[in-house]
Short mmCIF file of C-alpha atoms in Angstrom, two decimals:
data_model
loop_
_atom_site.label_atom_id
_atom_site.label_comp_id
_atom_site.label_asym_id
_atom_site.label_seq_id
_atom_site.Cartn_x
_atom_site.Cartn_y
_atom_site.Cartn_z
CA MET L 1 -33.48 -12.79 11.63
CA LYS L 2 -33.44 -9.92 9.18
CA LYS L 3 -30.40 -7.83 8.49
CA LYS L 4 -29.68 -4.20 7.91
CA PHE L 5 -30.32 -4.53 4.22
CA SER L 6 -33.91 -5.61 4.91
CA ILE L 7 -34.79 -3.80 8.15
CA ILE L 8 -33.25 -0.34 8.11
CA LYS L 9 -31.90 0.28 4.64
CA PHE L 10 -34.73 -1.58 2.88
CA ILE L 11 -37.17 0.73 4.71
CA SER L 12 -35.71 3.62 2.73
CA VAL L 13 -36.77 1.85 -0.46
CA ILE L 14 -40.35 1.58 0.77
CA ILE L 15 -40.36 5.21 1.86
CA THR L 16 -39.08 6.20 -1.56
CA LEU L 17 -42.12 4.64 -3.18
CA LEU L 18 -44.51 6.36 -0.77
CA LEU L 19 -43.13 9.86 -0.57
CA PHE L 20 -43.21 12.60 -3.13
CA ILE L 21 -40.53 14.56 -1.37
CA GLY L 22 -36.81 14.12 -1.76
CA GLY L 23 -33.34 15.44 -1.91
CA CYS L 24 -32.36 18.16 -4.25
CA SER L 25 -30.25 21.23 -3.73
CA SER L 26 -31.44 24.40 -2.08
CA GLU L 27 -32.33 27.29 -4.38
CA LYS L 28 -28.97 28.91 -3.70
CA GLN L 29 -27.16 25.95 -5.23
CA ALA L 30 -26.72 25.59 -8.97
CA ILE L 31 -26.67 22.06 -10.35
CA GLU L 32 -23.93 21.95 -12.96
CA LYS L 33 -23.35 19.31 -15.60
CA VAL L 34 -19.58 19.37 -15.78
CA ASN L 35 -16.75 16.96 -16.30
CA PRO L 36 -15.68 15.91 -12.78
CA THR L 37 -12.06 15.68 -13.88
CA ASP L 38 -12.09 19.44 -14.44
CA MET L 39 -12.89 20.17 -10.78
CA GLN L 40 -10.20 21.98 -8.81
CA THR L 41 -8.32 20.44 -5.90
CA ILE L 42 -8.47 21.76 -2.36
CA GLY L 43 -4.87 21.14 -1.50
CA PRO L 44 -1.72 20.17 -3.34
CA GLN L 45 -2.59 16.47 -3.57
CA THR L 46 -6.17 15.85 -2.41
CA HIS L 47 -9.69 16.67 -3.39
CA GLU L 48 -12.67 16.25 -1.05
CA TYR L 49 -16.27 15.98 -2.10
CA LEU L 50 -19.58 14.36 -1.20
CA SER L 51 -21.03 11.57 -3.34
CA ILE L 52 -24.84 11.53 -3.05
CA THR L 53 -27.51 8.96 -4.00
CA ASN L 54 -30.99 10.40 -4.56
CA THR L 55 -33.79 8.12 -5.83
CA GLU L 56 -36.32 9.99 -7.96
CA TYR L 57 -39.31 9.34 -10.22
CA VAL L 58 -38.35 9.50 -13.90
CA ASN L 59 -41.41 11.63 -14.71
CA GLY L 60 -41.19 13.56 -11.44
CA LYS L 61 -44.57 12.44 -10.05
CA ASP L 62 -45.18 8.66 -9.98
CA THR L 63 -43.74 5.22 -10.77
CA ASN L 64 -45.40 4.88 -14.21
CA ASP L 65 -42.12 5.57 -15.99
CA GLY L 66 -39.95 3.94 -13.36
CA MET L 67 -37.37 5.32 -10.94
CA VAL L 68 -33.69 6.15 -11.13
CA MET L 69 -30.75 6.47 -8.79
CA ARG L 70 -29.63 10.03 -9.47
CA VAL L 71 -25.93 10.48 -8.63
CA TYR L 72 -24.64 13.87 -7.50
CA THR L 73 -21.35 15.19 -6.20
CA TYR L 74 -20.93 18.23 -3.97
CA ASP L 75 -17.55 19.97 -4.09
CA ILE L 76 -16.63 21.00 -0.54
CA HIS L 77 -14.26 23.75 -1.72
CA THR L 78 -16.40 25.40 -4.42
CA LYS L 79 -19.80 24.34 -2.99
CA ASN L 80 -20.90 23.31 -6.50
CA LEU L 81 -23.46 20.52 -6.87
CA THR L 82 -22.96 18.36 -9.96
CA LYS L 83 -25.29 15.76 -11.44
CA LEU L 84 -23.17 12.89 -12.76
CA ALA L 85 -25.61 10.23 -13.98
CA ASP L 86 -28.97 8.50 -13.75
CA LEU L 87 -28.56 4.79 -13.00
CA PRO L 88 -31.23 2.05 -13.02
CA TYR L 89 -33.00 1.58 -9.70
CA ASN L 90 -33.56 -2.18 -9.52
CA SER L 91 -31.76 -3.13 -6.31
CA GLN L 92 -33.07 -4.00 -2.85
CA TYR L 93 -31.18 -1.05 -1.42
CA PRO L 94 -30.26 1.79 -3.82
CA LEU L 95 -26.58 2.55 -3.25
CA THR L 96 -24.10 4.52 -5.37
CA VAL L 97 -20.70 6.08 -4.79
CA ALA L 98 -18.74 8.18 -7.29
CA SER L 99 -14.98 7.81 -7.53
CA LEU L 100 -13.84 10.95 -9.33
CA ALA L 101 -10.24 9.75 -9.39
CA GLU L 102 -11.37 6.89 -11.63
CA ASP L 103 -14.26 8.63 -13.43
CA THR L 104 -16.33 5.68 -12.17
CA ILE L 105 -19.53 5.20 -10.20
CA TYR L 106 -19.85 1.99 -8.21
CA TYR L 107 -23.39 0.92 -7.36
CA SER L 108 -25.73 -1.90 -6.33
CA GLY L 109 -27.84 -3.46 -9.08
CA SER L 110 -29.97 -6.52 -9.66
CA GLY L 111 -28.03 -9.61 -10.68
CA LYS L 112 -29.21 -12.67 -12.65
CA ASP L 113 -30.42 -14.41 -9.50
CA LYS L 114 -32.37 -12.87 -6.63
CA GLY L 115 -30.22 -10.29 -4.92
CA ASP L 116 -27.87 -7.41 -5.66
CA GLU L 117 -24.44 -7.38 -7.28
CA LEU L 118 -21.66 -4.81 -7.56
CA PHE L 119 -21.64 -2.78 -10.78
CA SER L 120 -19.47 0.00 -12.20
CA TYR L 121 -20.44 2.84 -14.53
CA ASP L 122 -17.79 4.67 -16.52
CA ILE L 123 -18.71 8.38 -16.44
CA LYS L 124 -16.84 9.17 -19.67
CA THR L 125 -17.85 6.21 -21.84
CA GLN L 126 -21.20 5.52 -20.09
CA ILE L 127 -20.34 1.81 -20.12
CA THR L 128 -21.73 -0.41 -17.33
CA GLN L 129 -19.95 -3.52 -16.05
CA GLN L 130 -21.02 -6.14 -13.53
CA LEU L 131 -18.12 -6.77 -11.14
CA SER L 132 -19.45 -9.48 -8.80
CA SER L 133 -21.48 -12.63 -9.33
CA ASP L 134 -22.10 -14.24 -5.94
CA LEU L 135 -23.63 -11.57 -3.70
CA PHE L 136 -27.11 -11.11 -2.26
CA ALA L 137 -27.05 -7.61 -0.74
CA ILE L 138 -24.69 -4.63 -0.44
CA ASN L 139 -24.93 -2.18 2.47
CA SER L 140 -21.87 -0.01 1.89
CA ILE L 141 -19.22 0.65 -0.77
CA ILE L 142 -15.96 2.54 -0.17
CA PRO L 143 -14.21 2.90 -3.55
CA ASP L 144 -10.86 4.57 -2.96
CA THR L 145 -8.67 2.83 -0.41
CA VAL L 146 -5.20 1.27 -0.42
CA ASP L 147 -3.75 -0.67 -3.40
CA HIS L 148 -6.69 -0.27 -5.82
CA THR L 149 -8.99 -1.93 -3.32
CA LEU L 150 -12.70 -1.35 -2.90
CA VAL L 151 -14.16 -2.17 0.53
CA MET L 152 -17.75 -3.30 1.03
CA ALA L 153 -20.17 -4.47 3.69
CA ALA L 154 -22.10 -7.14 1.81
CA VAL L 155 -23.85 -10.52 2.00
CA LYS L 156 -22.84 -13.57 -0.01
CA ASN L 157 -25.57 -15.39 -1.89
CA GLY L 158 -27.09 -18.13 0.28
CA GLU L 159 -25.65 -16.78 3.54
CA ARG L 160 -26.94 -14.55 6.34
CA PRO L 161 -24.15 -12.48 7.95
CA VAL L 162 -23.03 -9.18 6.47
CA LYS L 163 -19.28 -9.44 5.90
CA VAL L 164 -16.44 -7.01 5.25
CA MET L 165 -15.27 -7.65 1.69
CA PHE L 166 -12.22 -6.39 -0.20
CA PHE L 167 -12.54 -6.20 -3.98
CA ASP L 168 -9.37 -5.91 -6.05
CA LYS L 169 -10.23 -3.63 -8.98
CA GLU L 170 -7.32 -4.91 -11.10
CA THR L 171 -7.78 -8.68 -10.67
CA GLN L 172 -11.49 -8.51 -9.70
CA ASP L 173 -10.78 -10.96 -6.87
CA MET L 174 -12.91 -10.77 -3.73
CA THR L 175 -11.37 -11.32 -0.28
CA ILE L 176 -13.78 -11.78 2.63
CA LEU L 177 -12.75 -10.98 6.20
CA ASN L 178 -13.32 -14.00 8.48
CA ASP L 179 -15.21 -15.80 5.73
CA ASN L 180 -15.84 -18.90 7.87
CA ASP L 181 -17.39 -16.96 10.77
CA SER L 182 -21.14 -17.63 10.52
CA ASP L 183 -22.13 -15.72 13.69
CA THR L 184 -20.53 -12.26 13.40
CA THR L 185 -22.31 -9.71 11.23
CA THR L 186 -21.15 -6.24 10.14
CA TRP L 187 -23.52 -3.30 10.57
CA ASP L 188 -21.44 -0.51 9.02
CA ILE L 189 -17.93 0.23 7.79
CA SER L 190 -15.66 3.27 7.62
CA TYR L 191 -12.32 4.15 6.05
CA ASP L 192 -9.72 6.52 7.50
CA PRO L 193 -7.85 8.24 4.64
CA GLU L 194 -5.23 9.51 7.10
CA THR L 195 -4.11 6.06 8.28
CA ARG L 196 -5.55 4.02 5.36
CA LYS L 197 -7.17 1.60 7.78
CA SER L 198 -10.75 0.34 7.68
CA TYR L 199 -13.16 0.06 10.62
CA ALA L 200 -16.28 -2.03 11.11
CA ILE L 201 -19.20 -2.21 13.55
CA GLN L 202 -19.95 -5.84 14.39
CA TYR L 203 -22.19 -7.93 16.65
CA SER L 204 -23.21 -11.56 17.27
CA GLU L 205 -26.10 -13.01 15.28
CA GLU L 206 -26.94 -15.45 18.06
CA GLU L 207 -26.94 -12.73 20.71
CA GLN L 208 -29.15 -10.53 18.53
CA TYR L 209 -31.62 -13.39 18.05
CA ASN L 210 -31.78 -14.09 21.79
CA HIS L 211 -32.47 -10.42 22.51
CA MET L 212 -35.20 -10.36 19.89
CA GLU L 213 -36.86 -13.43 21.41
CA GLU L 214 -36.75 -11.82 24.85
CA SER L 215 -38.27 -8.62 23.46
CA ASN L 216 -41.11 -10.54 21.83
CA LYS L 217 -41.73 -12.53 25.00
CA THR L 218 -41.83 -9.53 27.33
CA GLN L 219 -43.33 -7.09 24.79
CA THR L 220 -40.64 -4.55 25.63
CA PRO L 221 -38.26 -2.56 23.39
CA MET L 222 -35.46 -4.73 22.04
CA VAL L 223 -32.13 -4.35 23.81
CA PRO L 224 -29.21 -4.50 21.34
CA PRO L 225 -26.49 -7.14 21.55
CA ASN L 226 -23.00 -5.93 22.39
CA HIS L 227 -21.57 -3.88 19.52
CA THR L 228 -17.84 -3.79 18.76
CA ILE L 229 -15.73 -1.56 16.53
CA ILE L 230 -12.74 -3.31 15.00
CA GLU L 231 -9.75 -1.85 13.16
CA ILE L 232 -8.59 -3.66 9.99
CA ASP L 233 -5.04 -3.42 8.69
CA PRO L 234 -5.12 -2.68 4.92
CA ILE L 235 -2.30 -5.07 4.04
CA SER L 236 -2.36 -7.98 6.49
CA LYS L 237 -6.14 -7.80 7.14
CA GLN L 238 -5.35 -8.36 10.83
CA THR L 239 -7.97 -6.90 13.18
CA ARG L 240 -7.88 -5.10 16.52
CA LYS L 241 -10.77 -4.31 18.85
CA VAL L 242 -11.08 -0.56 19.44
CA ILE L 243 -14.14 -0.50 21.72
CA GLU L 244 -17.04 -2.73 22.76
CA LEU L 245 -20.34 -1.31 24.01
CA GLU L 246 -22.44 -3.52 26.25
CA GLU L 247 -26.09 -3.82 25.16
CA GLU L 248 -25.85 -0.64 23.11
CA GLN L 249 -26.26 -0.32 19.35
CA ILE L 250 -23.67 1.57 17.32
CA LEU L 251 -25.72 2.93 14.44
CA THR L 252 -22.91 4.40 12.36
CA LEU L 253 -19.30 5.56 12.60
CA SER L 254 -16.79 7.90 10.97
CA THR L 255 -13.03 7.64 11.46
CA ARG L 256 -10.45 10.36 10.88
CA GLY L 257 -6.93 10.58 12.28
CA ASP L 258 -7.10 9.55 15.93
CA GLN L 259 -10.84 9.70 16.56
CA ILE L 260 -14.11 7.95 15.73
CA LEU L 261 -17.47 9.70 15.73
CA ILE L 262 -20.31 7.31 16.59
CA ALA L 263 -24.09 7.46 16.95
CA THR L 264 -25.62 5.03 19.47
CA ALA L 265 -28.98 3.89 20.85
CA LYS L 266 -30.02 1.89 23.92
CA HIS L 267 -32.84 0.12 22.08
CA ILE L 268 -33.29 -1.13 18.51
CA ASN L 269 -35.17 1.37 16.31
CA LYS L 270 -35.82 3.68 19.28
CA TYR L 271 -34.83 7.24 20.12
CA PRO L 272 -32.99 8.99 21.67
CA ILE L 273 -29.76 8.79 19.70
CA LYS L 274 -26.55 9.77 21.45
CA TYR L 275 -23.25 10.84 19.92
CA SER L 276 -19.71 10.22 21.12
CA MET L 277 -16.08 10.67 20.17
CA VAL L 278 -13.89 7.60 20.64
CA ASN L 279 -10.09 7.70 20.80
CA ILE L 280 -8.91 5.11 18.26
CA LYS L 281 -5.76 4.20 20.17
CA THR L 282 -7.17 3.99 23.70
CA GLY L 283 -10.87 3.30 23.13
CA GLU L 284 -11.77 6.14 25.51
CA ARG L 285 -15.30 7.41 24.83
CA ASN L 286 -16.65 10.92 25.42
CA GLU L 287 -20.31 11.75 24.80
CA ILE L 288 -21.10 15.04 23.04
CA ASP L 289 -24.41 16.91 22.94
CA LEU L 290 -25.48 17.69 19.37
CA PRO L 291 -28.57 19.53 18.01
CA ILE L 292 -29.16 16.97 15.28
CA LYS L 293 -31.11 13.80 14.54
CA ALA L 294 -29.02 11.38 12.48
CA SER L 295 -28.79 7.60 12.64
CA SER L 296 -26.68 6.95 9.53
CA GLU L 297 -24.00 8.57 7.39
CA LEU L 298 -21.75 10.64 9.65
CA PHE L 299 -18.45 11.85 8.14
CA LEU L 300 -15.79 13.81 9.97
CA SER L 301 -14.20 16.68 8.02
CA LYS L 302 -10.52 16.61 7.12
CA ASP L 303 -9.56 19.02 9.93
CA GLY L 304 -11.74 17.19 12.45
CA GLN L 305 -13.52 20.44 13.36
CA GLY L 306 -16.90 19.31 12.07
CA PHE L 307 -18.82 16.59 10.29
CA TYR L 308 -21.37 15.97 7.54
CA PHE L 309 -24.55 14.06 8.36
CA LEU L 310 -27.78 12.81 6.83
CA GLY L 311 -30.76 13.68 9.02
CA GLU L 312 -32.39 16.72 10.58
CA ASN L 313 -31.26 19.93 12.22
CA THR L 314 -33.11 20.06 15.54
CA GLN L 315 -32.06 23.57 16.56
CA ALA L 316 -34.99 25.76 17.60
CA ASN L 317 -36.49 28.05 14.93
CA GLU L 318 -34.49 26.31 12.19
CA ASN L 319 -35.65 24.47 9.09
CA GLN L 320 -35.90 20.82 10.15
CA GLU L 321 -36.12 19.24 6.69
CA ARG L 322 -34.39 15.94 6.13
CA GLY L 323 -31.18 16.44 4.22
CA ILE L 324 -27.40 16.48 4.23
CA TYR L 325 -25.88 19.06 6.59
CA PHE L 326 -22.52 20.15 7.96
CA TYR L 327 -22.15 20.70 11.70
CA ASP L 328 -19.28 22.90 12.94
CA LEU L 329 -18.08 21.60 16.31
CA LYS L 330 -16.51 24.96 17.21
CA THR L 331 -19.29 27.38 16.27
CA GLN L 332 -22.11 24.83 16.78
CA GLN L 333 -23.66 26.08 13.56
CA VAL L 334 -25.47 23.81 11.10
CA GLU L 335 -25.15 24.42 7.34
CA ALA L 336 -27.61 22.87 4.87
CA ILE L 337 -25.85 21.16 1.97
CA PHE L 338 -28.51 19.14 0.09
CA LEU L 339 -32.15 19.23 1.23
CA GLN L 340 -34.74 16.59 0.44
CA LYS L 341 -37.33 17.96 -1.98
CA GLU L 342 -37.91 15.79 -5.08
CA GLY L 343 -37.09 12.17 -4.29
CA PHE L 344 -35.38 10.47 -1.37
CA ILE L 345 -31.78 10.77 -0.19
CA ASN L 346 -30.73 7.16 0.32
CA ASN L 347 -27.09 7.69 1.26
CA PHE L 348 -24.01 9.82 0.78
CA MET L 349 -20.28 9.59 1.43
CA LEU L 350 -17.38 11.96 2.02
CA LEU L 351 -14.45 10.98 -0.16
CA THR L 352 -10.82 12.05 -0.31
CA ASN L 353 -9.04 11.17 -3.53
CA PRO L 354 -5.48 11.77 -4.71
CA ILE L 355 -5.48 14.07 -7.73
CA LYS L 356 -2.72 14.22 -10.32
CA ILE L 357 -1.48 17.77 -10.80
CA ASN L 358 -0.54 18.67 -14.36
#
């Protein structure tokens, strides 16, 4: 059975090759080529920004000259959009994430064998380095966590399940959560900068296969297997179940403080999508009605009063272009951040990095 890297995220690659539209800034935004280390901090010790992956044609019109993964950052405080680099687009799923604290972009790229490996690109020196050698696919990269650790949702070469992996940037050692578990797969991961814990959406491969067989037999929409969110301790790597949803797919999640924002669906690849807040400590779930359409990339703001999402604004009489938006939970207003115009927005991430104050 196919995984996220070949069903959902790989679809974005195909769409990229077919569409001539994509994600660039609105006319009100100025794209600046600046040194990211010169950007100002929001508070005394942290700096928040969006890291954006936009795949675009090199010549702006077709694949004759190839394609690139264009990496942008959006400063939440100044609202400046900055182009950081153009990286080679040769992976199954184009994925980048910029760590401004390290002046480094981590991304998925083609390895020597079939499949994708983890690479780094130094923004200052423009030097590229391959960091892994035994992967097949990478679905998510979170660069700035505890103890110089990078967290990924990825697939080992020759295996099927997507696993949570911890990459030590100093030793370049890879630790895999529950490495011997051949049935549990990870759909998405999240990191809570407030508690420094990681979270993962997981389900059973066998249960998913049985549901797919039943769907094919009855010619009815596929019912998801049970989906579970687990909490992962950053030091001990011990896990705790936060919530389990019966026959309901958790499409994505964002954790911040004491809450998790999730998007869910009752059938695989079918609307409608519902949204809920989950209490991390108790697992209590409360559905919320939102005027958006988003099935991936949800990120709660630092104050918890809103969130960033990749999708569409479905409010009446509003521009419903695909793009990155901010939704204010108090005012119920939607703000466009980065609209899709020349290329395809593959993914983005909200990052909080410690900044050294001179």
